[in-house]
mmCIF file of C-alpha atoms in Angstrom:
data_model
loop_
_atom_site.group_PDB
_atom_site.id
_atom_site.type_symbol
_atom_site.label_atom_id
_atom_site.label_comp_id
_atom_site.label_asym_id
_atom_site.label_seq_id
_atom_site.Cartn_x
_atom_site.Cartn_y
_atom_site.Cartn_z
ATOM 1 C CA MET A 1 0.000 0.000 0.000
ATOM 2 C CA ARG A 2 1.217 3.465 -0.914
ATOM 3 C CA ILE A 3 -0.116 6.975 -0.434
ATOM 4 C CA TYR A 4 0.410 9.610 -3.136
ATOM 5 C CA ALA A 5 -0.447 13.300 -3.325
ATOM 6 C CA ILE A 6 -1.116 15.708 -6.176
ATOM 7 C CA SER A 7 -3.122 18.902 -6.566
ATOM 8 C CA ASP A 8 -4.354 21.642 -8.855
ATOM 9 C CA LEU A 9 -5.514 19.543 -11.786
ATOM 10 C CA HIS A 10 -7.606 22.535 -12.918
ATOM 11 C CA LEU A 11 -9.801 20.428 -15.193
ATOM 12 C CA PRO A 12 -12.260 22.336 -17.435
ATOM 13 C CA GLY A 13 -15.422 21.457 -15.504
ATOM 14 C CA GLY A 14 -17.569 21.865 -18.590
ATOM 15 C CA ASP A 15 -16.114 25.288 -19.358
ATOM 16 C CA ASP A 16 -13.659 26.265 -22.074
ATOM 17 C CA LYS A 17 -10.704 26.620 -19.716
ATOM 18 C CA PRO A 18 -7.611 25.168 -21.415
ATOM 19 C CA MET A 19 -4.638 25.334 -19.065
ATOM 20 C CA ASP A 20 -2.042 25.510 -21.828
ATOM 21 C CA VAL A 21 -2.701 29.259 -22.052
ATOM 22 C CA PHE A 22 -0.464 29.347 -18.962
ATOM 23 C CA GLY A 23 2.419 27.625 -20.732
ATOM 24 C CA LYS A 24 3.424 24.613 -22.802
ATOM 25 C CA HIS A 25 4.034 22.580 -19.651
ATOM 26 C CA TRP A 26 0.237 22.395 -19.246
ATOM 27 C CA GLN A 27 -0.323 20.762 -22.642
ATOM 28 C CA GLY A 28 -1.892 17.339 -22.103
ATOM 29 C CA HIS A 29 -1.154 17.503 -18.395
ATOM 30 C CA TYR A 30 -4.118 15.374 -17.308
ATOM 31 C CA GLU A 31 -3.331 12.688 -19.878
ATOM 32 C CA GLN A 32 0.216 12.519 -18.485
ATOM 33 C CA ILE A 33 -1.124 12.219 -14.950
ATOM 34 C CA LYS A 34 -3.565 9.475 -15.926
ATOM 35 C CA GLN A 35 -0.891 7.531 -17.786
ATOM 36 C CA PHE A 36 1.469 7.594 -14.797
ATOM 37 C CA TRP A 37 -1.445 6.774 -12.491
ATOM 38 C CA ARG A 38 -2.545 3.705 -14.437
ATOM 39 C CA GLU A 39 1.021 2.427 -14.742
ATOM 40 C CA ASN A 40 2.029 2.930 -11.117
ATOM 41 C CA ILE A 41 -0.953 3.287 -8.771
ATOM 42 C CA THR A 42 -2.980 0.226 -7.783
ATOM 43 C CA GLU A 43 -6.398 -0.394 -6.251
ATOM 44 C CA ASN A 44 -4.668 -0.853 -2.890
ATOM 45 C CA ASP A 45 -3.197 2.662 -2.992
ATOM 46 C CA HIS A 46 -4.544 6.026 -1.834
ATOM 47 C CA VAL A 47 -4.230 9.439 -3.511
ATOM 48 C CA LEU A 48 -4.671 12.810 -1.793
ATOM 49 C CA HIS A 49 -5.785 15.687 -4.040
ATOM 50 C CA CYS A 50 -5.093 19.047 -2.406
ATOM 51 C CA GLY A 51 -7.604 21.335 -4.072
ATOM 52 C CA ASP A 52 -8.435 23.108 -7.341
ATOM 53 C CA PHE A 53 -9.797 19.998 -9.001
ATOM 54 C CA CYS A 54 -11.758 21.765 -11.746
ATOM 55 C CA TRP A 55 -13.134 25.102 -12.939
ATOM 56 C CA ALA A 56 -16.828 24.145 -12.713
ATOM 57 C CA MET A 57 -19.076 26.729 -11.096
ATOM 58 C CA HIS A 58 -21.734 24.237 -9.972
ATOM 59 C CA LEU A 59 -21.595 20.688 -8.627
ATOM 60 C CA GLN A 60 -23.585 19.251 -11.546
ATOM 61 C CA ASN A 61 -20.915 20.521 -13.947
ATOM 62 C CA ALA A 62 -18.125 18.884 -11.940
ATOM 63 C CA ILE A 63 -19.775 15.455 -11.812
ATOM 64 C CA PRO A 64 -18.528 14.164 -15.223
ATOM 65 C CA GLU A 65 -14.904 14.841 -14.310
ATOM 66 C CA LEU A 66 -15.369 13.510 -10.777
ATOM 67 C CA ASN A 67 -16.781 10.323 -12.325
ATOM 68 C CA GLU A 68 -13.817 10.008 -14.680
ATOM 69 C CA PHE A 69 -11.440 10.659 -11.790
ATOM 70 C CA ALA A 70 -13.178 7.946 -9.779
ATOM 71 C CA GLN A 71 -12.356 5.364 -12.459
ATOM 72 C CA LEU A 72 -8.629 5.711 -11.823
ATOM 73 C CA PRO A 73 -7.196 3.017 -9.520
ATOM 74 C CA GLY A 74 -7.178 3.450 -5.759
ATOM 75 C CA LYS A 75 -9.010 5.510 -3.167
ATOM 76 C CA LYS A 76 -9.061 9.282 -3.651
ATOM 77 C CA TYR A 77 -9.397 12.029 -1.043
ATOM 78 C CA LEU A 78 -10.277 15.599 -2.025
ATOM 79 C CA ILE A 79 -10.177 18.914 -0.202
ATOM 80 C CA ARG A 80 -11.425 22.238 -1.504
ATOM 81 C CA GLY A 81 -9.198 24.753 -3.279
ATOM 82 C CA ASN A 82 -9.866 28.439 -3.863
ATOM 83 C CA HIS A 83 -11.075 27.734 -7.423
ATOM 84 C CA ASP A 84 -13.381 24.838 -6.508
ATOM 85 C CA LEU A 85 -16.530 26.946 -6.715
ATOM 86 C CA TRP A 86 -18.549 23.800 -7.464
ATOM 87 C CA TRP A 87 -17.833 22.483 -3.958
ATOM 88 C CA SER A 88 -21.021 22.040 -1.955
ATOM 89 C CA SER A 89 -22.035 20.458 1.343
ATOM 90 C CA LEU A 90 -20.891 16.919 2.068
ATOM 91 C CA ALA A 91 -24.549 15.881 2.144
ATOM 92 C CA LYS A 92 -24.942 16.985 -1.486
ATOM 93 C CA MET A 93 -21.573 15.783 -2.792
ATOM 94 C CA ARG A 94 -21.317 12.302 -1.308
ATOM 95 C CA PRO A 95 -24.394 10.792 -3.026
ATOM 96 C CA VAL A 96 -23.337 11.855 -6.527
ATOM 97 C CA VAL A 97 -19.815 10.401 -6.637
ATOM 98 C CA ASP A 98 -18.369 6.918 -6.612
ATOM 99 C CA GLU A 99 -17.436 5.456 -3.226
ATOM 100 C CA SER A 100 -13.763 5.548 -4.243
ATOM 101 C CA ILE A 101 -13.855 9.336 -3.630
ATOM 102 C CA THR A 102 -13.900 10.799 -0.122
ATOM 103 C CA PHE A 103 -14.353 14.523 0.480
ATOM 104 C CA ILE A 104 -12.441 15.870 3.457
ATOM 105 C CA GLN A 105 -13.810 19.058 4.970
ATOM 106 C CA ASN A 106 -12.730 19.805 8.529
ATOM 107 C CA SER A 107 -12.829 16.051 8.996
ATOM 108 C CA SER A 108 -10.495 13.067 9.126
ATOM 109 C CA VAL A 109 -10.155 9.467 7.945
ATOM 110 C CA VAL A 110 -8.034 6.463 8.906
ATOM 111 C CA ILE A 111 -6.055 4.366 6.435
ATOM 112 C CA ASN A 112 -4.823 1.092 7.946
ATOM 113 C CA ASP A 113 -1.768 -0.532 6.383
ATOM 114 C CA ASP A 114 -2.047 -4.187 7.359
ATOM 115 C CA GLU A 115 1.246 -5.127 5.728
ATOM 116 C CA LYS A 116 3.261 -2.638 7.790
ATOM 117 C CA GLN A 117 0.855 -2.798 10.752
ATOM 118 C CA HIS A 118 0.648 0.978 10.719
ATOM 119 C CA SER A 119 -2.296 3.400 10.777
ATOM 120 C CA VAL A 120 -2.277 6.648 8.798
ATOM 121 C CA ILE A 121 -4.684 9.410 9.826
ATOM 122 C CA VAL A 122 -5.531 12.024 7.182
ATOM 123 C CA CYS A 123 -7.345 15.300 7.830
ATOM 124 C CA GLY A 124 -7.511 18.621 6.057
ATOM 125 C CA THR A 125 -8.985 21.976 5.179
ATOM 126 C CA ARG A 126 -8.449 24.667 2.547
ATOM 127 C CA GLY A 127 -6.236 27.159 4.395
ATOM 128 C CA TRP A 128 -5.522 30.683 3.165
ATOM 129 C CA SER A 129 -2.686 33.058 2.311
ATOM 130 C CA VAL A 130 -0.440 33.405 5.350
ATOM 131 C CA PRO A 131 1.248 36.511 6.817
ATOM 132 C CA GLY A 132 4.558 37.062 5.061
ATOM 133 C CA SER A 133 3.302 35.816 1.688
ATOM 134 C CA SER A 134 3.576 38.277 -1.183
ATOM 135 C CA ASP A 135 -0.201 38.318 -1.713
ATOM 136 C CA TYR A 136 -1.224 38.693 1.945
ATOM 137 C CA THR A 137 -2.922 41.965 2.943
ATOM 138 C CA GLN A 138 -4.935 43.210 5.905
ATOM 139 C CA HIS A 139 -8.065 42.166 4.019
ATOM 140 C CA ASP A 140 -6.975 38.541 4.463
ATOM 141 C CA GLU A 141 -6.775 38.691 8.263
ATOM 142 C CA LYS A 142 -10.333 37.556 9.055
ATOM 143 C CA ILE A 143 -10.365 34.756 6.492
ATOM 144 C CA TYR A 144 -6.936 33.586 7.607
ATOM 145 C CA ALA A 145 -8.002 33.504 11.280
ATOM 146 C CA ARG A 146 -11.093 31.511 10.311
ATOM 147 C CA GLU A 147 -9.003 29.010 8.370
ATOM 148 C CA VAL A 148 -6.637 28.542 11.314
ATOM 149 C CA ASN A 149 -9.680 27.635 13.403
ATOM 150 C CA ARG A 150 -10.872 25.246 10.705
ATOM 151 C CA LEU A 151 -7.487 23.563 10.737
ATOM 152 C CA LYS A 152 -7.862 23.086 14.487
ATOM 153 C CA LEU A 153 -11.349 21.639 13.951
ATOM 154 C CA SER A 154 -9.900 19.169 11.459
ATOM 155 C CA LEU A 155 -7.162 18.149 13.854
ATOM 156 C CA ASP A 156 -9.603 17.902 16.749
ATOM 157 C CA SER A 157 -11.763 15.571 14.650
ATOM 158 C CA VAL A 158 -8.942 13.032 14.792
ATOM 159 C CA LYS A 159 -9.938 12.181 18.366
ATOM 160 C CA THR A 160 -13.275 10.865 17.140
ATOM 161 C CA ILE A 161 -11.751 8.333 14.739
ATOM 162 C CA LEU A 162 -8.863 6.952 16.790
ATOM 163 C CA LYS A 163 -11.061 3.919 17.433
ATOM 164 C CA ASP A 164 -10.699 3.096 13.726
ATOM 165 C CA CYS A 165 -6.913 2.795 14.022
ATOM 166 C CA LYS A 166 -5.989 -0.882 14.050
ATOM 167 C CA TYR A 167 -2.409 -0.238 15.093
ATOM 168 C CA ASP A 168 -0.537 1.679 17.784
ATOM 169 C CA SER A 169 2.070 2.649 15.173
ATOM 170 C CA ARG A 170 0.550 5.774 13.620
ATOM 171 C CA GLU A 171 1.207 8.949 11.697
ATOM 172 C CA LEU A 172 -0.825 12.071 10.971
ATOM 173 C CA ILE A 173 -0.999 13.683 7.519
ATOM 174 C CA VAL A 174 -2.643 17.065 6.924
ATOM 175 C CA MET A 175 -3.983 18.151 3.542
ATOM 176 C CA LEU A 176 -4.095 21.882 2.801
ATOM 177 C CA HIS A 177 -4.623 23.788 -0.409
ATOM 178 C CA TYR A 178 -2.623 26.869 0.555
ATOM 179 C CA PRO A 179 0.915 26.502 1.917
ATOM 180 C CA PRO A 180 0.964 26.959 5.708
ATOM 181 C CA ILE A 181 4.091 29.137 5.646
ATOM 182 C CA PRO A 182 5.524 31.750 3.257
ATOM 183 C CA MET A 183 7.306 29.793 0.538
ATOM 184 C CA TYR A 184 9.832 32.293 -0.779
ATOM 185 C CA GLY A 185 12.702 34.448 0.444
ATOM 186 C CA ALA A 186 13.637 35.207 4.028
ATOM 187 C CA ALA A 187 9.973 34.897 5.087
ATOM 188 C CA PHE A 188 10.329 31.150 4.397
ATOM 189 C CA GLU A 189 11.812 30.876 7.895
ATOM 190 C CA ASN A 190 8.862 32.639 9.547
ATOM 191 C CA ASP A 191 6.424 30.867 11.832
ATOM 192 C CA THR A 192 2.687 31.316 11.275
ATOM 193 C CA ASP A 193 -0.372 30.319 13.276
ATOM 194 C CA MET A 194 -0.827 27.575 10.701
ATOM 195 C CA ASN A 195 2.499 25.839 11.128
ATOM 196 C CA ARG A 196 2.490 26.443 14.882
ATOM 197 C CA THR A 197 -0.826 24.583 15.010
ATOM 198 C CA LEU A 198 0.609 21.741 12.932
ATOM 199 C CA ARG A 199 3.530 21.498 15.333
ATOM 200 C CA GLU A 200 1.368 21.625 18.458
ATOM 201 C CA TYR A 201 -0.838 18.774 17.223
ATOM 202 C CA GLY A 202 2.105 16.533 16.382
ATOM 203 C CA VAL A 203 1.525 16.406 12.632
ATOM 204 C CA ASN A 204 4.030 14.268 10.719
ATOM 205 C CA LYS A 205 3.448 15.293 7.101
ATOM 206 C CA VAL A 206 1.732 18.151 5.260
ATOM 207 C CA VAL A 207 0.737 18.144 1.592
ATOM 208 C CA PHE A 208 -0.442 21.277 -0.212
ATOM 209 C CA GLY A 209 -0.694 22.976 -3.604
ATOM 210 C CA HIS A 210 -1.846 26.369 -4.920
ATOM 211 C CA ILE A 211 1.582 27.584 -6.069
ATOM 212 C CA HIS A 212 2.450 27.365 -9.762
ATOM 213 C CA ARG A 213 5.618 29.413 -10.218
ATOM 214 C CA PRO A 214 9.025 27.887 -9.423
ATOM 215 C CA GLN A 215 10.384 31.358 -8.688
ATOM 216 C CA GLN A 216 7.856 31.637 -5.830
ATOM 217 C CA VAL A 217 9.274 28.771 -3.775
ATOM 218 C CA ASN A 218 12.493 28.057 -1.927
ATOM 219 C CA SER A 219 11.813 24.314 -1.992
ATOM 220 C CA ILE A 220 9.011 21.948 -3.041
ATOM 221 C CA LYS A 221 9.960 19.359 -0.401
ATOM 222 C CA PHE A 222 11.439 20.183 2.980
ATOM 223 C CA GLU A 223 11.408 19.301 6.667
ATOM 224 C CA ARG A 224 10.821 21.702 9.525
ATOM 225 C CA ASP A 225 10.170 21.032 13.210
ATOM 226 C CA ASN A 226 10.141 17.292 12.415
ATOM 227 C CA ILE A 227 7.286 17.810 9.941
ATOM 228 C CA LYS A 228 7.766 16.861 6.289
ATOM 229 C CA TYR A 229 6.196 19.283 3.804
ATOM 230 C CA TYR A 230 5.336 18.470 0.177
ATOM 231 C CA LEU A 231 4.245 20.958 -2.501
ATOM 232 C CA THR A 232 2.186 18.877 -4.929
ATOM 233 C CA SER A 233 0.792 21.262 -7.590
ATOM 234 C CA CYS A 234 0.838 19.022 -10.655
ATOM 235 C CA ASP A 235 2.808 21.426 -12.833
ATOM 236 C CA MET A 236 5.445 21.749 -10.090
ATOM 237 C CA VAL A 237 5.978 17.971 -9.898
ATOM 238 C CA GLN A 238 6.054 17.244 -13.657
ATOM 239 C CA ASN A 239 2.537 15.748 -13.516
ATOM 240 C CA TYR A 240 3.656 12.805 -11.380
ATOM 241 C CA PRO A 241 1.736 12.096 -8.165
ATOM 242 C CA VAL A 242 4.209 12.358 -5.286
ATOM 243 C CA THR A 243 4.805 9.341 -3.062
ATOM 244 C CA ILE A 244 4.423 10.424 0.563
ATOM 245 C CA TYR A 245 4.042 7.001 2.189
#
């Protein structure tokens, strides 16, 4: 059993939204992802998608691509990105997708690895631009504070599913859409309420997306305070889902 992560597929969602207008590296990106997926990922594996799945404005327009996504091997876990305007309540989304897709929204799930006798707990939320990021302004303060609280809600939800862990050997993975720290320049070393929360709750790994410009990041994979961080925007990882477990 393996766990992979990828994000920011930015599929059309029924709209004329070709991604190659943002550069040649987007040409045929989903076909590349699907080819790698089918050749390397099995039904026993799990894939975390960290937001910005498609451009659809309404859930009904996202369903065809969610159905196609569901046909790929393995279990899939989705969180909301800033462009996922189709995202609705869990009560509305769950009935219209295949059971191989799980939506994570201030919630958590357990993945038990019987071969390694190890339990992996996954939780997540969207996040927001953090203080020190180039795009952060005073107008972001309220939304950011709310998202910090939502992260805490997600992490608190872990207590309710510990009974589903088959093994005492465990790790905790958090899915975010936005990076929890500034990703570029001297601010890269700054602490935020986001990463302080991750540290306080004993998180082991964090996967996130949102960023699409190499010049905006110091590193796409790094370790800090004993937490491993992975940037998984598909265009930043050459359209290969990243192995995180």
